[in-house]
PDB file of C-alpha atoms in Angstrom:
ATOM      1  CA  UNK A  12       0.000   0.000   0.000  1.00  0.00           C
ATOM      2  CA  UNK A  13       1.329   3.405  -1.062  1.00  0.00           C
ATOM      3  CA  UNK A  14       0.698   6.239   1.630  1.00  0.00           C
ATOM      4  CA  UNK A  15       0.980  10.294   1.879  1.00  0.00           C
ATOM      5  CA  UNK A  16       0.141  12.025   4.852  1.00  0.00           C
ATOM      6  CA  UNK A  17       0.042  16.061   4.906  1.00  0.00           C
ATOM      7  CA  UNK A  18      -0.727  19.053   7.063  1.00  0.00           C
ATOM      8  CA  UNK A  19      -2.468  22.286   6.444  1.00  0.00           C
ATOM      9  CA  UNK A  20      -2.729  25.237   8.437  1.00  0.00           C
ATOM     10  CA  UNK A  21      -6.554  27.233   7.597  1.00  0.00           C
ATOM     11  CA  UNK A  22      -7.702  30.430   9.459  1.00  0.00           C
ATOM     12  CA  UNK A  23     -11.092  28.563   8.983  1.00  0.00           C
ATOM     13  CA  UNK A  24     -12.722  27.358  11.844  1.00  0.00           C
ATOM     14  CA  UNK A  25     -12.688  23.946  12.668  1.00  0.00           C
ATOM     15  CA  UNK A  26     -16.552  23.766  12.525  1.00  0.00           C
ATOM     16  CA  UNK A  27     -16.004  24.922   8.484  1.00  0.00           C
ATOM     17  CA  UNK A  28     -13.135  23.686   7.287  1.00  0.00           C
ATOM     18  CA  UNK A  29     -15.217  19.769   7.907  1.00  0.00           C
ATOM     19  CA  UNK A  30     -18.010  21.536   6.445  1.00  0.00           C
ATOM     20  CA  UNK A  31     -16.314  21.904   3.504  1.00  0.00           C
ATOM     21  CA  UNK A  32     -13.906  18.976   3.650  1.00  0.00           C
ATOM     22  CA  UNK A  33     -17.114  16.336   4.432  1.00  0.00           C
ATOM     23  CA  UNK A  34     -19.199  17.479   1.560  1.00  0.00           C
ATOM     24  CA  UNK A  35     -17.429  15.088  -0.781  1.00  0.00           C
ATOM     25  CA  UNK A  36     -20.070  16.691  -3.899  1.00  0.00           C
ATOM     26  CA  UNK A  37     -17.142  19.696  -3.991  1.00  0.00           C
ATOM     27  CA  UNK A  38     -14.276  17.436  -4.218  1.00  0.00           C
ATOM     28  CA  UNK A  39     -13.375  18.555  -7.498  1.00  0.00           C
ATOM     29  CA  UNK A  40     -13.040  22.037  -6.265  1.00  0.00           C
ATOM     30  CA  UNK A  41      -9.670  21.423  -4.866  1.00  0.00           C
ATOM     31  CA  UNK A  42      -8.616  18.109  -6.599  1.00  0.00           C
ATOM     32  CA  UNK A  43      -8.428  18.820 -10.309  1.00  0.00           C
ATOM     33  CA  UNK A  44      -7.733  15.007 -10.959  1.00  0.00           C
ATOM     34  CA  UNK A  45     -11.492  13.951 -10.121  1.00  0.00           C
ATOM     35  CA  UNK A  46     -14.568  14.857 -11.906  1.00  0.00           C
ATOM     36  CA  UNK A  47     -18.343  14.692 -11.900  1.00  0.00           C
ATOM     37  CA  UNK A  48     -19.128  14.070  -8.108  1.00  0.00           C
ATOM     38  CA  UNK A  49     -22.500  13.135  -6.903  1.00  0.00           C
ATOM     39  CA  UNK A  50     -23.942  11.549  -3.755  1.00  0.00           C
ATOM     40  CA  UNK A  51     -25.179   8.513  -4.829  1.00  0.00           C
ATOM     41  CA  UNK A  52     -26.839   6.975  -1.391  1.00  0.00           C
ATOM     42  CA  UNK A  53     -27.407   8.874   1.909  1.00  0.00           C
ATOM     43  CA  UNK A  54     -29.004  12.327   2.636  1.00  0.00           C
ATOM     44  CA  UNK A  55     -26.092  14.982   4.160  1.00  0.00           C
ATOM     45  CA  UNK A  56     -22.926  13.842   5.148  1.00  0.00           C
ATOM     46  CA  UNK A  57     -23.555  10.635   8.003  1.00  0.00           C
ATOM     47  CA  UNK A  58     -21.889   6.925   8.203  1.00  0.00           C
ATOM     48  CA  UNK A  59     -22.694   4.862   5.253  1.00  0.00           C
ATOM     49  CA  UNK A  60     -23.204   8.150   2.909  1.00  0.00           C
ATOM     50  CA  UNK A  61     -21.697   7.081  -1.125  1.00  0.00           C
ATOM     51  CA  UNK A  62     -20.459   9.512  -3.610  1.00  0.00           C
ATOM     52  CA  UNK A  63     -19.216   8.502  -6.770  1.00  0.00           C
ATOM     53  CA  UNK A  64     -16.382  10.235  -8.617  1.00  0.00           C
ATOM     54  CA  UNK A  65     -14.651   9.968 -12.056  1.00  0.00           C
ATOM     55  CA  UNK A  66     -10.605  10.154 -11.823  1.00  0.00           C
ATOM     56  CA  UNK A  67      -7.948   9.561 -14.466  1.00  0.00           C
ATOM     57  CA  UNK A  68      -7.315   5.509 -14.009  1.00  0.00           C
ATOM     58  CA  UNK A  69      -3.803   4.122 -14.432  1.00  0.00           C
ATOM     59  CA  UNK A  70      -4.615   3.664 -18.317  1.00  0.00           C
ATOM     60  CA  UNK A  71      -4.787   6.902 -18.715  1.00  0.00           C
ATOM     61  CA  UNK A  72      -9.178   6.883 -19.003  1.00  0.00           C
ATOM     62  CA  UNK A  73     -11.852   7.947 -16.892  1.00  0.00           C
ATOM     63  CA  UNK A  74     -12.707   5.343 -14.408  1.00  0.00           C
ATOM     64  CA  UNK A  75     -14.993   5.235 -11.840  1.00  0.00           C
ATOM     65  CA  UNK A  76     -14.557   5.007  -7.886  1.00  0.00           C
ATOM     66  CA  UNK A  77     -17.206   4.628  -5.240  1.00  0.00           C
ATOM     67  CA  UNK A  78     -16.028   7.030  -1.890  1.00  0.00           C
ATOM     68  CA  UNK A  79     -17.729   5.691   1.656  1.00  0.00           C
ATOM     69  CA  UNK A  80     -18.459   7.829   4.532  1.00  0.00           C
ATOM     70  CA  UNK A  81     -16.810   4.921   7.146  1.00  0.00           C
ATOM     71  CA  UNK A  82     -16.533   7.291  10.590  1.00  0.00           C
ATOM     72  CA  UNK A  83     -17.857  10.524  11.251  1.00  0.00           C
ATOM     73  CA  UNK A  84     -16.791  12.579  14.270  1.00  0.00           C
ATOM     74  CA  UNK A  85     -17.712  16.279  13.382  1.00  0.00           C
ATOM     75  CA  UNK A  86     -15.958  18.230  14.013  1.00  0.00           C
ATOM     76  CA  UNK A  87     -12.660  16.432  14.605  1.00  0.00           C
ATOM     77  CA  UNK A  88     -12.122  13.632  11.817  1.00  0.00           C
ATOM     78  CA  UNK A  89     -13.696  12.026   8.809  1.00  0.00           C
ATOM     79  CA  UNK A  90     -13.329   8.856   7.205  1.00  0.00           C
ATOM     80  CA  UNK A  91     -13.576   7.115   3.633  1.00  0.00           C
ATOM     81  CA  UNK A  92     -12.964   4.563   1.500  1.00  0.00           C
ATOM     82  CA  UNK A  93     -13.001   4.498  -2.144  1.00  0.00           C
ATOM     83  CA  UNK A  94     -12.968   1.693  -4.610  1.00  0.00           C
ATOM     84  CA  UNK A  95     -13.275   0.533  -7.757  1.00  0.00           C
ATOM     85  CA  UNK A  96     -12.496  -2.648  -9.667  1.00  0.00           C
ATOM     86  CA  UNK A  97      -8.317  -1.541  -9.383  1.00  0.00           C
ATOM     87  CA  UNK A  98      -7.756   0.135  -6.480  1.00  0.00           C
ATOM     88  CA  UNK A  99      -8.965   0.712  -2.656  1.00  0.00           C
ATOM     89  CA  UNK A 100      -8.202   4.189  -1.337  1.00  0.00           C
ATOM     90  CA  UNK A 101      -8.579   4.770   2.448  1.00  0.00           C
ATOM     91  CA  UNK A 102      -8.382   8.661   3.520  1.00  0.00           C
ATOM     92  CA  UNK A 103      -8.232  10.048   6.741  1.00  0.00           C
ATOM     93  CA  UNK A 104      -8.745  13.544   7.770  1.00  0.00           C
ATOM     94  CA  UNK A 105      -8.790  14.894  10.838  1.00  0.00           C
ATOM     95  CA  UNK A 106      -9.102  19.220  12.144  1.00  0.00           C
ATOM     96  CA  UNK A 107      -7.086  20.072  15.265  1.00  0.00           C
ATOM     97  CA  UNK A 108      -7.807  23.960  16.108  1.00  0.00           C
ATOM     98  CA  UNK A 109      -5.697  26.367  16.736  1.00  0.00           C
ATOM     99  CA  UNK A 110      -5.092  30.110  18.121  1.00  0.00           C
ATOM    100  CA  UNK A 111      -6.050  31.227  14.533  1.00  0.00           C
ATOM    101  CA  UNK A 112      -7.921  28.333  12.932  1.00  0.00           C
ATOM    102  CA  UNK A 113      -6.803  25.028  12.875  1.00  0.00           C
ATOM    103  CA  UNK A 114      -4.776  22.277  11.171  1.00  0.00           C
ATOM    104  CA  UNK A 115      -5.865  20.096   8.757  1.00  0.00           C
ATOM    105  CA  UNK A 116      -4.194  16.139   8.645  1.00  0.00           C
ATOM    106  CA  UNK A 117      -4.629  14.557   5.483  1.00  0.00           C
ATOM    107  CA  UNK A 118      -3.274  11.160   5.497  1.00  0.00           C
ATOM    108  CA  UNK A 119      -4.344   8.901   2.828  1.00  0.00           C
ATOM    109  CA  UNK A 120      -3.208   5.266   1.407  1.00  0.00           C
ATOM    110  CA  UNK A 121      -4.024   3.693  -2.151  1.00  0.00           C
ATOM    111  CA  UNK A 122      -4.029  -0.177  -2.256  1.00  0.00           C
ATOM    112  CA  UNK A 123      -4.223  -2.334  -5.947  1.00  0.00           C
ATOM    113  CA  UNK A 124      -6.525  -4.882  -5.599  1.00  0.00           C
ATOM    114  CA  UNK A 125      -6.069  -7.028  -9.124  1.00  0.00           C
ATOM    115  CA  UNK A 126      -3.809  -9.598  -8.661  1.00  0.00           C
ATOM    116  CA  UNK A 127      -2.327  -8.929 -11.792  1.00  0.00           C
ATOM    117  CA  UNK A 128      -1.917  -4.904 -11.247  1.00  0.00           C
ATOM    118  CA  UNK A 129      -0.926  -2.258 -13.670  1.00  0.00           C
ATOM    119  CA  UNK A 130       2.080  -1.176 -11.445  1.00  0.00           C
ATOM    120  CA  UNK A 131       4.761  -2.262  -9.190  1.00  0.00           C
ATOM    121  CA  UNK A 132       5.030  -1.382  -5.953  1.00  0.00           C
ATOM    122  CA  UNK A 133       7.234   1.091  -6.352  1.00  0.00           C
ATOM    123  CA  UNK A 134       5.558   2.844  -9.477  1.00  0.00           C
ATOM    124  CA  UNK A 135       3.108   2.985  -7.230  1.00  0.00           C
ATOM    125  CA  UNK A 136       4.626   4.598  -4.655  1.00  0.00           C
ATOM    126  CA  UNK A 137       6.300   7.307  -6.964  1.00  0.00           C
ATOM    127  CA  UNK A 138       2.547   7.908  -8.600  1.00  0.00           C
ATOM    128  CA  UNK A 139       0.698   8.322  -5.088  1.00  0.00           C
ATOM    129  CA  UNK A 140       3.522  11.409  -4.360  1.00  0.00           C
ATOM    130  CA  UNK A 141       2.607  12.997  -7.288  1.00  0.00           C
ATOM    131  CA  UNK A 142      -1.597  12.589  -6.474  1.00  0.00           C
ATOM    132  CA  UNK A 143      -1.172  13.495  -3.024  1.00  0.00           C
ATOM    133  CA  UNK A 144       0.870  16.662  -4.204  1.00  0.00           C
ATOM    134  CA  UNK A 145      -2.348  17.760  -6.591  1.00  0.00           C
ATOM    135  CA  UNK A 146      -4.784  17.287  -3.627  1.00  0.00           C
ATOM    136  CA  UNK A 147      -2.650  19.147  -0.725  1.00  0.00           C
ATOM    137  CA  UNK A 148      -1.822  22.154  -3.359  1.00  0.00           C
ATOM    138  CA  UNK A 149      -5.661  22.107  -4.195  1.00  0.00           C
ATOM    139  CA  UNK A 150      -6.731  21.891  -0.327  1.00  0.00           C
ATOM    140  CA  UNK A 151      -4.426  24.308   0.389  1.00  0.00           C
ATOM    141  CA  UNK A 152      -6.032  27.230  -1.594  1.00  0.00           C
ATOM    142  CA  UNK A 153      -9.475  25.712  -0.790  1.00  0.00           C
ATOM    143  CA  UNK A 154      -8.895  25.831   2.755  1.00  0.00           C
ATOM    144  CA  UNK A 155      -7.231  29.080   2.643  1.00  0.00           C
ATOM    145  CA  UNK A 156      -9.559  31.486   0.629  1.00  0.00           C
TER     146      UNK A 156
END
């Protein structure tokens, strides 16, 4: 399993920085690699809520992934799994305040499920860097305007 973990600092609240970071339907707003999100089961943002989201797959076409609510603890941490037929991705997040805001923990691991799979290990590892650098430089702004 490859995994990224990174830190933000946010003069948002706690309280809004999950408000922004749960509602999974703006994802694309600060990760320019996924598309066309949508809640697909649930009402709001609880345990057992589904979005579905279109990323770039490994072959270089849209593919699919199906992003689970897993834990909800509002408004301290957050959560989810996504999957598809290739991969599993697990994502933490979790909002510690501070004098002026708070801190934002992003840590986040990508699994291949196909027995067969597209990379190695190690391609793996040297993609994941470069996705988790697109998502902290797009949370970064989000978080921060």
């Amino acid at each position: 399993m490859a995994t990224q973990q990174f830190d933000i600092t946010s003069p948002l609240a706690p309280d809004a920085a999950f408000d922004r970071l749960i509602n999974l339907t703006r994802v694309n707003e600060w990760d320019r690699g996924v598309t066309n999100p949508r809640q697909i089961y649930g009402s709001g943002h609880e345990v057992g809520s589904r979005y579905e989201v279109t990323v770039v797959g490994f072959d270089g076409k849209p593919a699919p992934v199906v992003y689970e609510l897993l834990e909800v603890d509002r408004p301290a941490r957050f959560v989810m799994e996504g999957t598809n037929a290739v991969f599993c991705a697990h994502d933490v997040i979790t909002i510690e305040p501070t004098d002026t805001g708070c801190t934002v923990t992003y840590s986040a691991g990508l699994e291949l499920l196909e027995e067969d799979p597209p990379l190695s290990p190690a391609q793996l590892d040297s993609l994941f860097v470069k996705v988790a650098e697109v998502a902290e430089d797009g949370l970064r702004s989000y978080l921060n305007m």
